mmCIF file of C-alpha atoms in Angstrom:
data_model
loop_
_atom_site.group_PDB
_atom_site.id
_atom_site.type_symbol
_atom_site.label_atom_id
_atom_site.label_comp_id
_atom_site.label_asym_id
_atom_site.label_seq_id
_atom_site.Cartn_x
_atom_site.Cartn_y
_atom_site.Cartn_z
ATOM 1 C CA UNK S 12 -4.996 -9.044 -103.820
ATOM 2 C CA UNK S 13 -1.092 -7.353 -103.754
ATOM 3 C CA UNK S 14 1.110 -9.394 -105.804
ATOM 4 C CA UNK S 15 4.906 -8.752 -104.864
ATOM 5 C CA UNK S 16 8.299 -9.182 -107.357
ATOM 6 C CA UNK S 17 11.263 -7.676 -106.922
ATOM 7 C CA UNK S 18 12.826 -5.288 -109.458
ATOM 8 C CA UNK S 19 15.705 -3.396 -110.241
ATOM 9 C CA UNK S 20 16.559 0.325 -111.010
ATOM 10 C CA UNK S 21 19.881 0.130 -112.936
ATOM 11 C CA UNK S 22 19.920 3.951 -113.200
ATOM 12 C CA UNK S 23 19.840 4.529 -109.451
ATOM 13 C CA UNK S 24 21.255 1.657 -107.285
ATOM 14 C CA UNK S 25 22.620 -0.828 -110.128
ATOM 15 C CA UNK S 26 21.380 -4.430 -109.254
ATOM 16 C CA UNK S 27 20.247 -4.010 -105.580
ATOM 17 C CA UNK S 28 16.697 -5.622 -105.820
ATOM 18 C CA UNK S 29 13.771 -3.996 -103.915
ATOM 19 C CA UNK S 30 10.189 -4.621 -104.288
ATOM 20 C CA UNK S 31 7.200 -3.880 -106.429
ATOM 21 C CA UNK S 32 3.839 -4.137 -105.354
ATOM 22 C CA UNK S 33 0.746 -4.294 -107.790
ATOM 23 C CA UNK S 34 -2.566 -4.043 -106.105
ATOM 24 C CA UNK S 35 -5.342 -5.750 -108.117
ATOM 25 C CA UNK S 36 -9.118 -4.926 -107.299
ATOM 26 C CA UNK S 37 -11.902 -7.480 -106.400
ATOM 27 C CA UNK S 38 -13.791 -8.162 -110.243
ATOM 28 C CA UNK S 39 -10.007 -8.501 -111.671
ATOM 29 C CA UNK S 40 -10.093 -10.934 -114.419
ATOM 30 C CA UNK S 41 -7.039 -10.301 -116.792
ATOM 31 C CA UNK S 42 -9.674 -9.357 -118.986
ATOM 32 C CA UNK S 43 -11.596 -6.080 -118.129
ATOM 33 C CA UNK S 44 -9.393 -2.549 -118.018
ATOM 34 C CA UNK S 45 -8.433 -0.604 -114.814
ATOM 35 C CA UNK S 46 -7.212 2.563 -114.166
ATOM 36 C CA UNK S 47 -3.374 2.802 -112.583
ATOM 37 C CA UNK S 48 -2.087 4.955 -109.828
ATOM 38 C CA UNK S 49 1.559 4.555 -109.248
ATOM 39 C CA UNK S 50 2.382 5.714 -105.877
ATOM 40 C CA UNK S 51 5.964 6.354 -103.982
ATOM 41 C CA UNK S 52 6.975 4.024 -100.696
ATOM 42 C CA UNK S 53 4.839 1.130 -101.907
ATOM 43 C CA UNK S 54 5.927 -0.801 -98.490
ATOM 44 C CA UNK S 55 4.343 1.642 -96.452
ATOM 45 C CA UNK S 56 0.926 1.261 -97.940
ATOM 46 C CA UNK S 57 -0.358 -2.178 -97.703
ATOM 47 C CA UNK S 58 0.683 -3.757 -94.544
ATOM 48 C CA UNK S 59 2.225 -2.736 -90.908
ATOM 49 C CA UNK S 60 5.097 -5.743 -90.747
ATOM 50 C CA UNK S 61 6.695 -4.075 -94.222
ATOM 51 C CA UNK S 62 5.817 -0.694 -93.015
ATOM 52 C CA UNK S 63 8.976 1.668 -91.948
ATOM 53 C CA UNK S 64 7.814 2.432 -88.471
ATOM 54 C CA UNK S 65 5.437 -0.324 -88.022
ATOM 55 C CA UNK S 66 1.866 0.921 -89.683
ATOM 56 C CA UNK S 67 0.674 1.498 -92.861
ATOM 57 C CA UNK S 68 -1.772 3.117 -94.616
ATOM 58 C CA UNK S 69 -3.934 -0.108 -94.512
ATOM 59 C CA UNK S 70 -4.488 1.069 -98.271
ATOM 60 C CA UNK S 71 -5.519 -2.402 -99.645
ATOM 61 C CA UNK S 72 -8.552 -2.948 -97.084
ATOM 62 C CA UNK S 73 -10.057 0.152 -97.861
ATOM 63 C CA UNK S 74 -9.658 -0.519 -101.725
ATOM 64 C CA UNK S 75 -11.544 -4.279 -100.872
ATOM 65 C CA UNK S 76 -14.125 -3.061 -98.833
ATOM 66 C CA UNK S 77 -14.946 -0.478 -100.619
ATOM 67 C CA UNK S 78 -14.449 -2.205 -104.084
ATOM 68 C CA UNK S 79 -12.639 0.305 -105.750
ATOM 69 C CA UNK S 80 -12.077 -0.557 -109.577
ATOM 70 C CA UNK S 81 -8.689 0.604 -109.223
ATOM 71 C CA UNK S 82 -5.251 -1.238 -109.803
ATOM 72 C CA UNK S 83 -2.182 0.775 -107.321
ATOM 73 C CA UNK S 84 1.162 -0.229 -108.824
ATOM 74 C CA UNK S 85 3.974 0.927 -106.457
ATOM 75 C CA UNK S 86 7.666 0.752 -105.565
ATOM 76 C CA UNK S 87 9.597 0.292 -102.606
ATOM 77 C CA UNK S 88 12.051 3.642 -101.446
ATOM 78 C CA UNK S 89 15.274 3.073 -101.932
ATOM 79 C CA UNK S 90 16.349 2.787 -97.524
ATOM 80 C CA UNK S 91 20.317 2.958 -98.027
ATOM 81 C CA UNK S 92 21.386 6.171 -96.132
ATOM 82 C CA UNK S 93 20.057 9.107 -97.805
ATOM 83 C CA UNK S 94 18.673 7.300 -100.864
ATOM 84 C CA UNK S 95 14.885 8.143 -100.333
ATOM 85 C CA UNK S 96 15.639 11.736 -100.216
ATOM 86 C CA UNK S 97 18.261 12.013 -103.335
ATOM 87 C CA UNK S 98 15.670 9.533 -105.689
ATOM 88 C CA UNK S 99 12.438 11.667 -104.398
ATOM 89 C CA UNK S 100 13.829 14.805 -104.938
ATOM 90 C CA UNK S 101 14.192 16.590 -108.642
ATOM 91 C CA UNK S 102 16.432 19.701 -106.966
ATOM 92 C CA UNK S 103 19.900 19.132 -104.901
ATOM 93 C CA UNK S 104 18.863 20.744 -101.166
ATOM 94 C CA UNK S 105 20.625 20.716 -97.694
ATOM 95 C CA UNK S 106 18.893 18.693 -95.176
ATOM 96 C CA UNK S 107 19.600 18.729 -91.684
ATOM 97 C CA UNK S 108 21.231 22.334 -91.843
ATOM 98 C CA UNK S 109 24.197 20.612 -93.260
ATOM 99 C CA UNK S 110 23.713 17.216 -95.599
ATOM 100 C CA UNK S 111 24.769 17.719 -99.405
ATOM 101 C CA UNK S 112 21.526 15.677 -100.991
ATOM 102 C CA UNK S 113 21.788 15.056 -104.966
ATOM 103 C CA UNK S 114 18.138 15.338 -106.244
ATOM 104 C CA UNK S 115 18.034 12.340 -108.819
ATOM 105 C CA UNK S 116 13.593 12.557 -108.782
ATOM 106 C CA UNK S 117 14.378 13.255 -112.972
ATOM 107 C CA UNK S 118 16.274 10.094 -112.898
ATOM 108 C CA UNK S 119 13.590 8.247 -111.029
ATOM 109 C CA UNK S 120 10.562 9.283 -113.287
ATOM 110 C CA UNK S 121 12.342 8.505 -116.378
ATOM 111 C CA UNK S 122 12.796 5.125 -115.075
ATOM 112 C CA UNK S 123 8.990 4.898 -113.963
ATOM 113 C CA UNK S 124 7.725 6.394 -117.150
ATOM 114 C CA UNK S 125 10.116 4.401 -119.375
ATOM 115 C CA UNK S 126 10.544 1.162 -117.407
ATOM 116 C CA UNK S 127 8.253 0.592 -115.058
ATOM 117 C CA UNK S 128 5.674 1.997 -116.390
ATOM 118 C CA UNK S 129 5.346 -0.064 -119.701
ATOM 119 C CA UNK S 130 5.848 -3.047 -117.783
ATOM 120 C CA UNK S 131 2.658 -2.818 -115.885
ATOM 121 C CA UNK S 132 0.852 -2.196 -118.701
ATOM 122 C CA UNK S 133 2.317 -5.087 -120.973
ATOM 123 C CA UNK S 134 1.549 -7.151 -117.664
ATOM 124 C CA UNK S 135 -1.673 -6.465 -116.089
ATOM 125 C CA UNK S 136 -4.897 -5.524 -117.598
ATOM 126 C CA UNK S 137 -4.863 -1.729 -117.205
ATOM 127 C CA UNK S 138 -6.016 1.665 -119.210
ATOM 128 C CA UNK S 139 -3.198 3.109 -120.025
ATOM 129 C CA UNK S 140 -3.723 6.554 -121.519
ATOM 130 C CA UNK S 141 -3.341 9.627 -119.507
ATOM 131 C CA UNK S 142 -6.956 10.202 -118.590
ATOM 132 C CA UNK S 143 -7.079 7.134 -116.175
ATOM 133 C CA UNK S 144 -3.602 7.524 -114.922
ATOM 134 C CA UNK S 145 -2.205 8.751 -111.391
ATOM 135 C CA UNK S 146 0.148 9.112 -108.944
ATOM 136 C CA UNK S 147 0.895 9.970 -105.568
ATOM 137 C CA UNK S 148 2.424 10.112 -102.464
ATOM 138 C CA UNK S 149 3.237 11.467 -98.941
ATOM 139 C CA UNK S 150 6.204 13.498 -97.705
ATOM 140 C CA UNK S 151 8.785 13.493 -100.019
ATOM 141 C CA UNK S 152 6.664 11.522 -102.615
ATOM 142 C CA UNK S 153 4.611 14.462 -102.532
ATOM 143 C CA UNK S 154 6.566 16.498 -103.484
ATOM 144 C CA UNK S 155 7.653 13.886 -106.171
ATOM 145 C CA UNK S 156 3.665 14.156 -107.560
ATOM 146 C CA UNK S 157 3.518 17.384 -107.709
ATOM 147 C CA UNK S 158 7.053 17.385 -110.014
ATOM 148 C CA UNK S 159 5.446 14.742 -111.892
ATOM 149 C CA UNK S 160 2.075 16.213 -112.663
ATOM 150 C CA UNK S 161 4.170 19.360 -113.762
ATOM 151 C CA UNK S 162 6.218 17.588 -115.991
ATOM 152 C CA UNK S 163 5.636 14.361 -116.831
ATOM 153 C CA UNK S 164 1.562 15.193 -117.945
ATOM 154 C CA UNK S 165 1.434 13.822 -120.997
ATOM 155 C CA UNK S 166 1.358 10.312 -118.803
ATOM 156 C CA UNK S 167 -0.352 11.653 -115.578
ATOM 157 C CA UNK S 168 -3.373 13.385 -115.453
ATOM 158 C CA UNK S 169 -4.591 13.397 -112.220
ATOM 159 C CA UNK S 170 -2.691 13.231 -108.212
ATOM 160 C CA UNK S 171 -2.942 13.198 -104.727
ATOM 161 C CA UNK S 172 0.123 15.003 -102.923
ATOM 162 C CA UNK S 173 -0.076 14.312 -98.669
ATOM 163 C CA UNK S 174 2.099 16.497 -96.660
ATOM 164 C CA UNK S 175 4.447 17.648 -99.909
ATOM 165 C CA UNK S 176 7.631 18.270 -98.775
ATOM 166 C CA UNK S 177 7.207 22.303 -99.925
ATOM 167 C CA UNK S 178 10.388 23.200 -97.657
ATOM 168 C CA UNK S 179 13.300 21.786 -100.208
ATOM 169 C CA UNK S 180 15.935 24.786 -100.797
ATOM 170 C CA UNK S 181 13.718 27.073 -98.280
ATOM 171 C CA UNK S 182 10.885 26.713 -100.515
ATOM 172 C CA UNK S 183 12.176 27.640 -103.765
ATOM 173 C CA UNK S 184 12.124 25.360 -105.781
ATOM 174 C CA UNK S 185 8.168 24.519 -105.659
ATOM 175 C CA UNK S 186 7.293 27.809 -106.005
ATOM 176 C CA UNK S 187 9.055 28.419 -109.120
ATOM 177 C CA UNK S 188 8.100 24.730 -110.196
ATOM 178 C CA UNK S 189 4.172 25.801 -109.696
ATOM 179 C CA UNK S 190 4.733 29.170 -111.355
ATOM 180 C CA UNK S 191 6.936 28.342 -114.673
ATOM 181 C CA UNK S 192 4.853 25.154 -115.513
ATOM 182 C CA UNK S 193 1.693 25.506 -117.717
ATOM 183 C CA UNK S 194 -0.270 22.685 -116.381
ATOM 184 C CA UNK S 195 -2.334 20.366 -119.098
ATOM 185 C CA UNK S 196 -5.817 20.681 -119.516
ATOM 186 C CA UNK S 197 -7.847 18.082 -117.386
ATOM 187 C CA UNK S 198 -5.022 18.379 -114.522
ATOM 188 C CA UNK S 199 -6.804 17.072 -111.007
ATOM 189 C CA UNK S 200 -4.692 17.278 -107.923
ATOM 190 C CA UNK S 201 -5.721 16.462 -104.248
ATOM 191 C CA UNK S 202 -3.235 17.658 -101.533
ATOM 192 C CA UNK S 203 -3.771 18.289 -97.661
ATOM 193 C CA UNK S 204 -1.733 18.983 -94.830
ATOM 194 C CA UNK S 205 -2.568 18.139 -91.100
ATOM 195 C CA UNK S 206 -2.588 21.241 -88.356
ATOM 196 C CA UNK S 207 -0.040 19.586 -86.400
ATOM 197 C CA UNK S 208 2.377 19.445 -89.186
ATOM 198 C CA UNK S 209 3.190 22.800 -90.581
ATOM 199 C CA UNK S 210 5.308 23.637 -87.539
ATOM 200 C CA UNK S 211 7.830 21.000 -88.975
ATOM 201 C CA UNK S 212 9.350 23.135 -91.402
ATOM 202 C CA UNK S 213 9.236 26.846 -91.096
ATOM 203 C CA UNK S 214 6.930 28.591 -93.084
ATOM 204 C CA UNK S 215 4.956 25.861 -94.386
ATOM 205 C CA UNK S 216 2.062 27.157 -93.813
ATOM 206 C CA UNK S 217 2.343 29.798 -96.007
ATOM 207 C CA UNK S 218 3.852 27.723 -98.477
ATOM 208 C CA UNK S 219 0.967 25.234 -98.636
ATOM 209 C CA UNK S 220 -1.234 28.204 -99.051
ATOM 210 C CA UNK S 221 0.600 29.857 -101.955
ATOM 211 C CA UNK S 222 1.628 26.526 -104.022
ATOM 212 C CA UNK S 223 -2.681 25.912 -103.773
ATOM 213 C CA UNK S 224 -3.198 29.695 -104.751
ATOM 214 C CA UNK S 225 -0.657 29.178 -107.894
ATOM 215 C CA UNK S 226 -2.409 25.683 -108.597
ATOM 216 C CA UNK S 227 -6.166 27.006 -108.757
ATOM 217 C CA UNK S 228 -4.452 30.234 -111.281
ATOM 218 C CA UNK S 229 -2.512 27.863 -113.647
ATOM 219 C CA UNK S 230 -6.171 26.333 -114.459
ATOM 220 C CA UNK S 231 -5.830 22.748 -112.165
ATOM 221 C CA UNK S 232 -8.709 21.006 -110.719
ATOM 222 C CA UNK S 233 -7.928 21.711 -107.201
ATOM 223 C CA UNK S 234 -8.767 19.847 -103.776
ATOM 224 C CA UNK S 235 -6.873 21.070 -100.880
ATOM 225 C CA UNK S 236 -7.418 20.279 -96.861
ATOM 226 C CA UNK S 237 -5.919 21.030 -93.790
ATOM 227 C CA UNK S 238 -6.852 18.443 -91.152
ATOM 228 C CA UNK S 239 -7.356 19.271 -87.831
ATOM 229 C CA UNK S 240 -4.903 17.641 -85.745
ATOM 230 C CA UNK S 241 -3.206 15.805 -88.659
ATOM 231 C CA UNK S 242 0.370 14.953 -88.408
ATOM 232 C CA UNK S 243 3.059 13.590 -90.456
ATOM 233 C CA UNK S 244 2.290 9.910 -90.510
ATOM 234 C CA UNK S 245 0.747 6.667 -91.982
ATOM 235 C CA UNK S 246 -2.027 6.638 -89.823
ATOM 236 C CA UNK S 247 -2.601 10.480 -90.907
ATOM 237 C CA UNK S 248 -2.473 9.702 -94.204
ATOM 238 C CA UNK S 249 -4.527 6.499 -93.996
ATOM 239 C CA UNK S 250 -7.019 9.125 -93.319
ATOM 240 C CA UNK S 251 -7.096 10.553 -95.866
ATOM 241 C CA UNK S 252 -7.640 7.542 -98.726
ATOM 242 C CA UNK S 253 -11.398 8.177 -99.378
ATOM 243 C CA UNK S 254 -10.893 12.130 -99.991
ATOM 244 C CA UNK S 255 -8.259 11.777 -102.696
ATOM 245 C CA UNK S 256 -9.958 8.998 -103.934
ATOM 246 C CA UNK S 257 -12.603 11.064 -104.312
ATOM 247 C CA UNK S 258 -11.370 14.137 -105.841
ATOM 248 C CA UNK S 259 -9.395 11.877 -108.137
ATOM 249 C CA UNK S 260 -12.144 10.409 -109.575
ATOM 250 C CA UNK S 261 -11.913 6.983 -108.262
ATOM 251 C CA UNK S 262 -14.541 6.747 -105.559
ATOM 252 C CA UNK S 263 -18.045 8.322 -105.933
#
């Protein structure tokens, strides 16, 4: 079951509403504990008519068939002009060889880790320490995980980042993300890239190959993937569910 509400984040767009999605697995009860992932572009996961470009990741059937025990608390991007990119970024960067874009990702996770956050917990019947707590996200909310898992651990221990954007300010700013953060102990992180995809930026390749090589030094419980023939898309991503569930710790 996905229950939907709308919410507000004062911090970034004021009063516009946009909605929330809470994912509750089969066995809920208000009773028993889950773990929580929180995950970026909550309308693309759940079903094709909310989806951006008309399919989703279909996340919800997998988590019913397969009975995952886990609850997915998510948000919709904010879709006024260049809003995703400014609230999923934490670094200003030129897009489009020419776009000013304000990175305001600090300002988002604050709100998620302060706001949003407590709320599911007060709310729904969840574990709420750090050791069954995660996030994730494609694209731009990839790079968003990664961010978070470097700096807001004491409330995430564990991630799946799917295509991360790696190419923000030609690639600087993950590297010296990766290389200045000491990661927490118990860190997991799942991240993948599809074959097809690294020509969309240049030198991505390299880049997914170097942020994975600084992961595995700084100590983190590392699961990377390139997928043959993977693009940059739901139905890539879809994909993917049962290997980051996986590595995560969700889905034996």
């Amino acid at each position: 079951m996905t229950e939907r509400f709308n919410i507000t984040v004062p911090a970034l767009t004021g009063n516009a509403e946009r909605k929330a999605y809470v994912y509750l697995p089969a066995g809920y009860n208000g009773v028993k504990r889950f773990p929580v992932m929180y995950m970026f572009d909550g309308h693309n996961l759940f079903s094709d008519e909310e989806a951006s470009f008309g399919k989703s990741w279909g996340l919800s059937d997998y988590l019913d068939r397969h009975k995952i025990p886990l609850i997915i608390a998510a948000v919709e991007c904010n879709r006024v002009g260049n809003g995703r990119l400014s609230e999923y970024s934490p670094a200003d960067f030129i897009f489009n060889g020419g776009i000013n874009i304000k990175g305001r990702g600090r300002t988002y996770m604050n709100w998620l880790v302060n706001t949003f956050k407590p709320y599911i917990d007060s709310n729904y019947s969840t574990l709420p320490g750090r050791a069954d707590t995660a996030i994730g996200g494609s694209s731009m909310g990839g790079l968003m995980t990664l961010y978070a898992l470097a700096k807001y651990g004491k409330y995430f221990s564990k991630g799946a980042a799917l295509s991360p954007s790696l190419w923000i300010n030609g690639g600087e700013y993950v590297k010296n993300l990766l290389s200045l953060t000491k990661f927490r102990a118990g860190t997991f992180i799942y991240t993948d890239y599809g074959s097809r995809e690294f020509k969309n930026h240049n030198g991505q390749r390299e880049a997914f190959a170097n942020a994975c090589a600084e992961l595995v030094k700084k100590g983190v419980n590392l699961t990377a993937r390139v997928i043959d023939g993977g693009t940059h898309c739901e139905a890539s991503w879809e994909k993917s569910i049962p290997y980051f569930l996986r590595a995560l710790g969700f889905f034996n």
